[in-house]
Amino acid sequence: KLFQAIKEQRVVLLKNYNSPSSGTVSNRIVEPYLFTAENAEVRCYELSTGMNKTFKVARAEEVELLDLLWSHEEAHSPFFTDLFGFTGERLFPVKLLLGQLATSLLLEEYPDAQRQLTLQSDGRHLLQTKVCSFVGISRFVLGLYEDIEVVDSPDFQHYLQQRIAHLIAQA
């Protein structure tokens, strides 16, 4: 029914949707527009809140197609998954120069990174990527900071400085 709703641009009722984050079971009227996580989740515009949300399909007791067409398509925001597995509606550019160890570990953990790497004349690799969150990429960078140089990424550099200051304050 959700596939049909997306194809026909129809509104659905997610009956008795169990939301652990709010601790409630309620009916949700939504405009589904995108499947994620191998179709286990659906991205929707929720009419009552005016927000885009991700719903786990299995948490709805039933899906009912309504005789209503989408009326908020302009509010449906794109949804991305970055190289490090984080999701979001926005992307932030990041450039890193990686040494041999960092390059090898990146490719072992995230094989899709190959398409975003460029070999430089000094033997390092330039990773040019976009991330939804600095959390995943910072875990990678902070773990290998001696073999990684952040370049042309002031927002990410600021984030790292804050994380490092926080870590030092806790030590």
Short mmCIF file of N, CA and C in Angstrom, two decimals:
data_model
loop_
_atom_site.label_atom_id
_atom_site.label_comp_id
_atom_site.label_asym_id
_atom_site.label_seq_id
_atom_site.Cartn_x
_atom_site.Cartn_y
_atom_site.Cartn_z
N LYS A 1 0.82 -1.20 0.00
CA LYS A 1 0.00 0.00 0.00
C LYS A 1 0.87 1.27 0.00
N LEU A 2 1.99 1.21 0.70
CA LEU A 2 2.87 2.38 0.71
C LEU A 2 3.49 2.63 -0.67
N PHE A 3 3.89 1.55 -1.36
CA PHE A 3 4.42 1.72 -2.72
C PHE A 3 3.37 2.36 -3.61
N GLN A 4 2.14 1.87 -3.50
CA GLN A 4 1.03 2.41 -4.28
C GLN A 4 0.81 3.89 -3.95
N ALA A 5 0.84 4.21 -2.68
CA ALA A 5 0.62 5.60 -2.25
C ALA A 5 1.69 6.53 -2.83
N ILE A 6 2.94 6.09 -2.81
CA ILE A 6 4.01 6.92 -3.36
C ILE A 6 3.82 7.08 -4.86
N LYS A 7 3.54 5.99 -5.53
CA LYS A 7 3.36 6.03 -6.98
C LYS A 7 2.19 6.94 -7.38
N GLU A 8 1.10 6.85 -6.62
CA GLU A 8 -0.10 7.63 -6.94
C GLU A 8 -0.15 8.97 -6.21
N GLN A 9 0.88 9.28 -5.43
CA GLN A 9 0.97 10.51 -4.65
C GLN A 9 -0.26 10.70 -3.77
N ARG A 10 -0.52 9.65 -2.96
CA ARG A 10 -1.69 9.66 -2.08
C ARG A 10 -1.29 9.71 -0.62
N VAL A 11 -2.20 10.21 0.18
CA VAL A 11 -2.04 10.30 1.62
C VAL A 11 -2.46 8.96 2.23
N VAL A 12 -1.76 8.57 3.31
CA VAL A 12 -2.11 7.32 4.00
C VAL A 12 -2.29 7.58 5.49
N LEU A 13 -2.97 6.64 6.10
CA LEU A 13 -3.11 6.61 7.55
C LEU A 13 -2.27 5.46 8.06
N LEU A 14 -1.31 5.76 8.92
CA LEU A 14 -0.54 4.73 9.59
C LEU A 14 -1.28 4.45 10.89
N LYS A 15 -2.02 3.35 10.91
CA LYS A 15 -2.87 3.05 12.07
C LYS A 15 -2.05 2.48 13.23
N ASN A 16 -2.32 3.01 14.42
CA ASN A 16 -1.68 2.55 15.65
C ASN A 16 -0.17 2.46 15.50
N TYR A 17 0.42 3.55 15.07
CA TYR A 17 1.87 3.60 14.91
C TYR A 17 2.51 3.68 16.30
N ASN A 18 3.41 2.74 16.58
CA ASN A 18 4.08 2.65 17.87
C ASN A 18 5.39 3.43 17.81
N SER A 19 5.44 4.54 18.55
CA SER A 19 6.63 5.39 18.55
C SER A 19 7.35 5.29 19.88
N PRO A 20 8.46 4.53 19.93
CA PRO A 20 9.22 4.43 21.18
C PRO A 20 9.79 5.77 21.65
N SER A 21 10.12 6.66 20.71
CA SER A 21 10.72 7.94 21.11
C SER A 21 9.74 8.81 21.90
N SER A 22 8.45 8.76 21.54
CA SER A 22 7.46 9.54 22.29
C SER A 22 6.69 8.67 23.28
N GLY A 23 6.89 7.35 23.19
CA GLY A 23 6.20 6.44 24.09
C GLY A 23 4.71 6.37 23.84
N THR A 24 4.30 6.59 22.59
CA THR A 24 2.87 6.61 22.27
C THR A 24 2.54 5.65 21.13
N VAL A 25 1.26 5.29 21.08
CA VAL A 25 0.70 4.58 19.94
C VAL A 25 -0.42 5.49 19.42
N SER A 26 -0.28 5.91 18.16
CA SER A 26 -1.27 6.84 17.62
C SER A 26 -1.41 6.66 16.11
N ASN A 27 -2.48 7.21 15.58
CA ASN A 27 -2.70 7.21 14.15
C ASN A 27 -1.95 8.40 13.55
N ARG A 28 -1.27 8.17 12.44
CA ARG A 28 -0.50 9.23 11.78
C ARG A 28 -0.98 9.37 10.34
N ILE A 29 -1.35 10.58 9.96
CA ILE A 29 -1.74 10.86 8.58
C ILE A 29 -0.54 11.49 7.90
N VAL A 30 -0.06 10.83 6.85
CA VAL A 30 1.19 11.22 6.23
C VAL A 30 1.15 11.14 4.71
N GLU A 31 2.07 11.86 4.10
CA GLU A 31 2.31 11.76 2.66
C GLU A 31 3.63 11.00 2.49
N PRO A 32 3.59 9.70 2.22
CA PRO A 32 4.83 8.94 2.03
C PRO A 32 5.46 9.28 0.67
N TYR A 33 6.78 9.49 0.66
CA TYR A 33 7.41 9.85 -0.62
C TYR A 33 8.72 9.15 -0.92
N LEU A 34 9.29 8.40 0.04
CA LEU A 34 10.60 7.79 -0.21
C LEU A 34 10.83 6.63 0.75
N PHE A 35 11.24 5.49 0.21
CA PHE A 35 11.62 4.36 1.06
C PHE A 35 13.12 4.44 1.35
N THR A 36 13.51 4.03 2.56
CA THR A 36 14.91 3.97 2.94
C THR A 36 15.15 2.63 3.64
N ALA A 37 16.40 2.37 3.97
CA ALA A 37 16.78 1.18 4.75
C ALA A 37 16.17 -0.10 4.16
N GLU A 38 16.40 -0.29 2.88
CA GLU A 38 15.90 -1.48 2.19
C GLU A 38 14.40 -1.67 2.37
N ASN A 39 13.68 -0.56 2.28
CA ASN A 39 12.21 -0.52 2.37
C ASN A 39 11.66 -0.83 3.75
N ALA A 40 12.50 -0.85 4.76
CA ALA A 40 12.02 -1.06 6.13
C ALA A 40 11.53 0.24 6.75
N GLU A 41 11.91 1.36 6.14
CA GLU A 41 11.50 2.67 6.63
C GLU A 41 10.96 3.48 5.46
N VAL A 42 10.05 4.38 5.79
CA VAL A 42 9.47 5.24 4.76
C VAL A 42 9.57 6.69 5.23
N ARG A 43 10.01 7.53 4.32
CA ARG A 43 10.11 8.97 4.60
C ARG A 43 8.76 9.59 4.25
N CYS A 44 8.23 10.39 5.17
CA CYS A 44 6.90 10.97 4.99
C CYS A 44 6.85 12.41 5.46
N TYR A 45 5.91 13.13 4.90
CA TYR A 45 5.54 14.44 5.42
C TYR A 45 4.32 14.20 6.30
N GLU A 46 4.43 14.54 7.59
CA GLU A 46 3.32 14.33 8.52
C GLU A 46 2.46 15.59 8.56
N LEU A 47 1.19 15.44 8.22
CA LEU A 47 0.31 16.59 8.10
C LEU A 47 0.10 17.33 9.42
N SER A 48 -0.03 16.61 10.52
CA SER A 48 -0.35 17.27 11.80
C SER A 48 0.80 18.11 12.34
N THR A 49 2.04 17.71 12.06
CA THR A 49 3.19 18.46 12.58
C THR A 49 3.84 19.35 11.53
N GLY A 50 3.54 19.11 10.27
CA GLY A 50 4.18 19.87 9.20
C GLY A 50 5.65 19.55 9.06
N MET A 51 6.03 18.33 9.48
CA MET A 51 7.44 17.93 9.45
C MET A 51 7.64 16.68 8.62
N ASN A 52 8.85 16.56 8.04
CA ASN A 52 9.26 15.32 7.39
C ASN A 52 9.83 14.41 8.45
N LYS A 53 9.38 13.15 8.44
CA LYS A 53 9.84 12.18 9.44
C LYS A 53 10.07 10.84 8.77
N THR A 54 10.86 10.01 9.43
CA THR A 54 11.09 8.65 8.96
C THR A 54 10.32 7.71 9.87
N PHE A 55 9.49 6.87 9.26
CA PHE A 55 8.68 5.91 10.01
C PHE A 55 9.14 4.49 9.69
N LYS A 56 9.27 3.68 10.71
CA LYS A 56 9.56 2.26 10.51
C LYS A 56 8.25 1.57 10.14
N VAL A 57 8.24 0.92 8.98
CA VAL A 57 7.02 0.30 8.46
C VAL A 57 6.44 -0.71 9.44
N ALA A 58 7.30 -1.49 10.09
CA ALA A 58 6.84 -2.55 10.99
C ALA A 58 6.14 -2.01 12.25
N ARG A 59 6.30 -0.74 12.54
CA ARG A 59 5.69 -0.17 13.74
C ARG A 59 4.23 0.26 13.53
N ALA A 60 3.77 0.21 12.29
CA ALA A 60 2.37 0.53 12.00
C ALA A 60 1.57 -0.77 11.99
N GLU A 61 0.46 -0.77 12.71
CA GLU A 61 -0.40 -1.97 12.73
C GLU A 61 -1.01 -2.22 11.36
N GLU A 62 -1.33 -1.12 10.67
CA GLU A 62 -1.95 -1.23 9.35
C GLU A 62 -1.71 0.07 8.58
N VAL A 63 -1.70 -0.02 7.25
CA VAL A 63 -1.59 1.16 6.40
C VAL A 63 -2.89 1.25 5.60
N GLU A 64 -3.53 2.40 5.69
CA GLU A 64 -4.79 2.60 4.97
C GLU A 64 -4.62 3.73 3.97
N LEU A 65 -4.89 3.42 2.69
CA LEU A 65 -4.85 4.45 1.65
C LEU A 65 -6.06 5.35 1.81
N LEU A 66 -5.83 6.65 1.80
CA LEU A 66 -6.93 7.60 1.90
C LEU A 66 -7.24 8.18 0.53
N ASP A 67 -8.43 8.68 0.37
CA ASP A 67 -8.83 9.29 -0.91
C ASP A 67 -8.40 10.75 -0.96
N LEU A 68 -7.15 10.98 -0.64
CA LEU A 68 -6.57 12.32 -0.67
C LEU A 68 -5.25 12.27 -1.42
N LEU A 69 -5.02 13.27 -2.24
CA LEU A 69 -3.74 13.38 -2.93
C LEU A 69 -2.82 14.29 -2.13
N TRP A 70 -1.51 14.15 -2.36
CA TRP A 70 -0.55 15.01 -1.69
C TRP A 70 -0.93 16.48 -1.90
N SER A 71 -0.76 17.28 -0.87
CA SER A 71 -0.98 18.71 -1.01
C SER A 71 0.22 19.50 -0.48
N HIS A 72 1.27 18.78 -0.06
CA HIS A 72 2.45 19.43 0.51
C HIS A 72 3.74 18.94 -0.16
N GLU A 73 3.67 18.60 -1.41
CA GLU A 73 4.84 18.04 -2.10
C GLU A 73 6.05 18.97 -2.03
N GLU A 74 5.81 20.28 -2.06
CA GLU A 74 6.92 21.23 -2.02
C GLU A 74 7.67 21.16 -0.69
N ALA A 75 7.04 20.59 0.34
CA ALA A 75 7.69 20.47 1.65
C ALA A 75 8.44 19.15 1.82
N HIS A 76 8.27 18.22 0.88
CA HIS A 76 8.99 16.95 0.95
C HIS A 76 10.47 17.24 0.74
N SER A 77 11.26 17.02 1.76
CA SER A 77 12.68 17.32 1.64
C SER A 77 13.47 16.08 1.25
N PRO A 78 14.58 16.29 0.55
CA PRO A 78 15.41 15.14 0.18
C PRO A 78 15.98 14.50 1.44
N PHE A 79 16.40 13.28 1.29
CA PHE A 79 16.93 12.54 2.43
C PHE A 79 18.17 11.82 1.95
N PHE A 80 19.27 12.01 2.66
CA PHE A 80 20.55 11.48 2.23
C PHE A 80 21.14 10.53 3.27
N THR A 81 21.97 9.63 2.80
CA THR A 81 22.79 8.80 3.68
C THR A 81 24.23 9.01 3.24
N ASP A 82 25.07 9.41 4.19
CA ASP A 82 26.46 9.69 3.82
C ASP A 82 27.32 8.43 3.87
N LEU A 83 28.56 8.59 3.49
CA LEU A 83 29.53 7.51 3.43
C LEU A 83 29.66 6.78 4.76
N PHE A 84 29.46 7.50 5.87
CA PHE A 84 29.67 6.93 7.20
C PHE A 84 28.38 6.41 7.83
N GLY A 85 27.30 6.37 7.04
CA GLY A 85 26.04 5.78 7.49
C GLY A 85 25.11 6.72 8.21
N PHE A 86 25.44 8.00 8.27
CA PHE A 86 24.55 8.97 8.91
C PHE A 86 23.57 9.52 7.90
N THR A 87 22.38 9.85 8.37
CA THR A 87 21.32 10.32 7.48
C THR A 87 20.88 11.72 7.86
N GLY A 88 20.31 12.41 6.88
CA GLY A 88 19.81 13.75 7.15
C GLY A 88 19.28 14.41 5.90
N GLU A 89 18.76 15.60 6.08
CA GLU A 89 18.17 16.35 4.98
C GLU A 89 19.15 17.32 4.34
N ARG A 90 20.32 17.51 4.97
CA ARG A 90 21.33 18.42 4.45
C ARG A 90 22.67 17.70 4.31
N LEU A 91 23.48 18.21 3.42
CA LEU A 91 24.83 17.67 3.22
C LEU A 91 25.86 18.77 3.43
N PHE A 92 26.98 18.41 4.05
CA PHE A 92 28.07 19.35 4.32
C PHE A 92 29.33 18.83 3.65
N PRO A 93 30.00 19.66 2.83
CA PRO A 93 31.21 19.21 2.14
C PRO A 93 32.39 19.09 3.10
N VAL A 94 33.18 18.04 2.89
CA VAL A 94 34.40 17.82 3.68
C VAL A 94 35.48 17.30 2.73
N LYS A 95 36.71 17.83 2.93
CA LYS A 95 37.87 17.36 2.17
C LYS A 95 38.95 16.94 3.16
N LEU A 96 39.50 15.76 2.92
CA LEU A 96 40.57 15.23 3.77
C LEU A 96 41.71 14.73 2.91
N LEU A 97 42.93 15.00 3.34
CA LEU A 97 44.09 14.37 2.73
C LEU A 97 44.48 13.20 3.62
N LEU A 98 44.51 12.02 3.04
CA LEU A 98 44.72 10.79 3.80
C LEU A 98 46.06 10.16 3.46
N GLY A 99 46.76 9.75 4.50
CA GLY A 99 47.97 8.97 4.31
C GLY A 99 47.61 7.53 3.97
N GLN A 100 48.63 6.71 3.83
CA GLN A 100 48.41 5.32 3.40
C GLN A 100 47.56 4.54 4.40
N LEU A 101 47.85 4.66 5.70
CA LEU A 101 47.08 3.93 6.72
C LEU A 101 45.62 4.37 6.71
N ALA A 102 45.38 5.67 6.72
CA ALA A 102 44.01 6.19 6.73
C ALA A 102 43.25 5.76 5.47
N THR A 103 43.93 5.80 4.33
CA THR A 103 43.29 5.38 3.08
C THR A 103 42.91 3.91 3.14
N SER A 104 43.84 3.08 3.59
CA SER A 104 43.57 1.64 3.67
C SER A 104 42.40 1.34 4.61
N LEU A 105 42.41 1.95 5.79
CA LEU A 105 41.33 1.70 6.75
C LEU A 105 40.00 2.25 6.25
N LEU A 106 40.02 3.40 5.60
CA LEU A 106 38.79 3.96 5.04
C LEU A 106 38.19 2.99 4.04
N LEU A 107 39.00 2.47 3.14
CA LEU A 107 38.49 1.56 2.11
C LEU A 107 38.05 0.21 2.69
N GLU A 108 38.69 -0.24 3.77
CA GLU A 108 38.25 -1.48 4.42
C GLU A 108 36.89 -1.30 5.07
N GLU A 109 36.71 -0.17 5.76
CA GLU A 109 35.46 0.08 6.48
C GLU A 109 34.35 0.60 5.57
N TYR A 110 34.71 1.37 4.57
CA TYR A 110 33.74 2.04 3.69
C TYR A 110 34.17 1.89 2.23
N PRO A 111 33.99 0.72 1.63
CA PRO A 111 34.45 0.49 0.26
C PRO A 111 33.92 1.49 -0.77
N ASP A 112 32.73 2.04 -0.52
CA ASP A 112 32.17 3.02 -1.46
C ASP A 112 33.00 4.31 -1.54
N ALA A 113 33.91 4.50 -0.61
CA ALA A 113 34.75 5.70 -0.61
C ALA A 113 35.67 5.74 -1.84
N GLN A 114 35.92 4.59 -2.45
CA GLN A 114 36.82 4.53 -3.60
C GLN A 114 36.46 5.57 -4.66
N ARG A 115 35.16 5.76 -4.88
CA ARG A 115 34.70 6.69 -5.92
C ARG A 115 34.95 8.16 -5.55
N GLN A 116 35.26 8.41 -4.28
CA GLN A 116 35.43 9.79 -3.81
C GLN A 116 36.90 10.11 -3.50
N LEU A 117 37.79 9.20 -3.84
CA LEU A 117 39.22 9.37 -3.58
C LEU A 117 39.98 9.72 -4.85
N THR A 118 40.95 10.62 -4.70
CA THR A 118 41.82 10.99 -5.81
C THR A 118 43.26 10.93 -5.32
N LEU A 119 44.09 10.18 -6.03
CA LEU A 119 45.51 10.08 -5.68
C LEU A 119 46.20 11.41 -5.97
N GLN A 120 46.96 11.90 -5.01
CA GLN A 120 47.69 13.16 -5.13
C GLN A 120 49.15 12.87 -5.49
N SER A 121 49.86 13.88 -5.96
CA SER A 121 51.25 13.71 -6.40
C SER A 121 52.18 13.31 -5.26
N ASP A 122 51.81 13.63 -4.01
CA ASP A 122 52.66 13.28 -2.88
C ASP A 122 52.36 11.88 -2.31
N GLY A 123 51.48 11.14 -2.99
CA GLY A 123 51.15 9.78 -2.57
C GLY A 123 49.95 9.68 -1.64
N ARG A 124 49.50 10.81 -1.12
CA ARG A 124 48.30 10.79 -0.29
C ARG A 124 47.06 10.78 -1.19
N HIS A 125 45.92 10.47 -0.58
CA HIS A 125 44.65 10.49 -1.30
C HIS A 125 43.78 11.62 -0.79
N LEU A 126 43.12 12.31 -1.70
CA LEU A 126 42.18 13.35 -1.33
C LEU A 126 40.78 12.74 -1.31
N LEU A 127 40.15 12.81 -0.16
CA LEU A 127 38.76 12.38 -0.04
C LEU A 127 37.90 13.63 -0.11
N GLN A 128 37.05 13.70 -1.12
CA GLN A 128 36.07 14.78 -1.24
C GLN A 128 34.70 14.15 -1.10
N THR A 129 34.03 14.47 -0.01
CA THR A 129 32.74 13.84 0.26
C THR A 129 31.79 14.87 0.84
N LYS A 130 30.56 14.48 0.99
CA LYS A 130 29.55 15.29 1.67
C LYS A 130 28.95 14.41 2.76
N VAL A 131 28.79 15.00 3.94
CA VAL A 131 28.27 14.24 5.07
C VAL A 131 27.01 14.90 5.62
N CYS A 132 26.16 14.08 6.22
CA CYS A 132 24.93 14.57 6.86
C CYS A 132 25.21 15.03 8.28
N SER A 133 26.24 14.49 8.86
CA SER A 133 26.61 14.80 10.23
C SER A 133 28.13 14.69 10.33
N PHE A 134 28.70 15.51 11.18
CA PHE A 134 30.14 15.43 11.40
C PHE A 134 30.51 14.32 12.38
N VAL A 135 29.53 13.68 13.00
CA VAL A 135 29.80 12.66 14.02
C VAL A 135 30.58 11.48 13.46
N GLY A 136 30.10 10.88 12.37
CA GLY A 136 30.74 9.70 11.81
C GLY A 136 32.13 9.97 11.28
N ILE A 137 32.26 11.03 10.51
CA ILE A 137 33.57 11.33 9.92
C ILE A 137 34.55 11.78 10.99
N SER A 138 34.07 12.44 12.05
CA SER A 138 35.00 12.87 13.11
C SER A 138 35.54 11.67 13.88
N ARG A 139 34.73 10.64 14.05
CA ARG A 139 35.21 9.41 14.70
C ARG A 139 36.38 8.86 13.90
N PHE A 140 36.24 8.86 12.58
CA PHE A 140 37.29 8.37 11.71
C PHE A 140 38.54 9.26 11.80
N VAL A 141 38.35 10.56 11.68
CA VAL A 141 39.48 11.50 11.69
C VAL A 141 40.19 11.51 13.03
N LEU A 142 39.45 11.58 14.12
CA LEU A 142 40.09 11.64 15.44
C LEU A 142 40.84 10.35 15.76
N GLY A 143 40.37 9.25 15.24
CA GLY A 143 41.06 7.98 15.47
C GLY A 143 42.36 7.85 14.70
N LEU A 144 42.51 8.63 13.64
CA LEU A 144 43.70 8.56 12.79
C LEU A 144 44.28 9.95 12.52
N TYR A 145 44.16 10.84 13.49
CA TYR A 145 44.51 12.25 13.28
C TYR A 145 45.93 12.46 12.78
N GLU A 146 46.86 11.59 13.10
CA GLU A 146 48.25 11.76 12.66
C GLU A 146 48.44 11.45 11.18
N ASP A 147 47.43 10.80 10.58
CA ASP A 147 47.56 10.40 9.18
C ASP A 147 46.52 11.11 8.29
N ILE A 148 45.85 12.11 8.86
CA ILE A 148 44.79 12.82 8.12
C ILE A 148 44.96 14.33 8.29
N GLU A 149 44.81 15.04 7.18
CA GLU A 149 44.82 16.50 7.20
C GLU A 149 43.47 16.99 6.66
N VAL A 150 42.79 17.83 7.44
CA VAL A 150 41.53 18.42 7.00
C VAL A 150 41.86 19.65 6.17
N VAL A 151 41.29 19.72 4.95
CA VAL A 151 41.56 20.85 4.06
C VAL A 151 40.25 21.46 3.55
N ASP A 152 40.26 22.79 3.39
CA ASP A 152 39.11 23.51 2.81
C ASP A 152 37.77 23.11 3.42
N SER A 153 37.72 22.88 4.72
CA SER A 153 36.50 22.45 5.39
C SER A 153 36.37 23.17 6.74
N PRO A 154 36.14 24.50 6.71
CA PRO A 154 36.15 25.27 7.95
C PRO A 154 35.09 24.84 8.97
N ASP A 155 33.91 24.47 8.51
CA ASP A 155 32.86 24.03 9.46
C ASP A 155 33.27 22.74 10.16
N PHE A 156 33.85 21.84 9.41
CA PHE A 156 34.30 20.58 10.01
C PHE A 156 35.48 20.83 10.95
N GLN A 157 36.40 21.70 10.56
CA GLN A 157 37.54 22.02 11.43
C GLN A 157 37.05 22.63 12.75
N HIS A 158 36.06 23.49 12.68
CA HIS A 158 35.49 24.10 13.89
C HIS A 158 34.86 23.02 14.77
N TYR A 159 34.11 22.10 14.14
CA TYR A 159 33.49 21.00 14.89
C TYR A 159 34.56 20.17 15.60
N LEU A 160 35.64 19.83 14.89
CA LEU A 160 36.72 19.05 15.49
C LEU A 160 37.37 19.80 16.66
N GLN A 161 37.58 21.08 16.50
CA GLN A 161 38.17 21.88 17.59
C GLN A 161 37.28 21.83 18.84
N GLN A 162 35.97 21.92 18.65
CA GLN A 162 35.05 21.85 19.78
C GLN A 162 35.08 20.48 20.44
N ARG A 163 35.11 19.43 19.63
CA ARG A 163 35.16 18.06 20.16
C ARG A 163 36.45 17.83 20.96
N ILE A 164 37.56 18.29 20.40
CA ILE A 164 38.86 18.12 21.07
C ILE A 164 38.88 18.91 22.39
N ALA A 165 38.37 20.13 22.37
CA ALA A 165 38.31 20.93 23.60
C ALA A 165 37.45 20.24 24.66
N HIS A 166 36.36 19.65 24.22
CA HIS A 166 35.47 18.93 25.14
C HIS A 166 36.18 17.70 25.72
N LEU A 167 36.90 16.98 24.88
CA LEU A 167 37.63 15.81 25.35
C LEU A 167 38.71 16.19 26.36
N ILE A 168 39.42 17.29 26.07
CA ILE A 168 40.47 17.75 26.98
C ILE A 168 39.86 18.18 28.32
N ALA A 169 38.73 18.86 28.27
CA ALA A 169 38.08 19.32 29.51
C ALA A 169 37.62 18.15 30.38
N GLN A 170 37.30 17.03 29.76
CA GLN A 170 36.86 15.86 30.52
C GLN A 170 38.01 15.02 31.05
N ALA A 171 39.22 15.26 30.52
CA ALA A 171 40.38 14.44 30.91
C ALA A 171 40.87 14.78 32.30
#
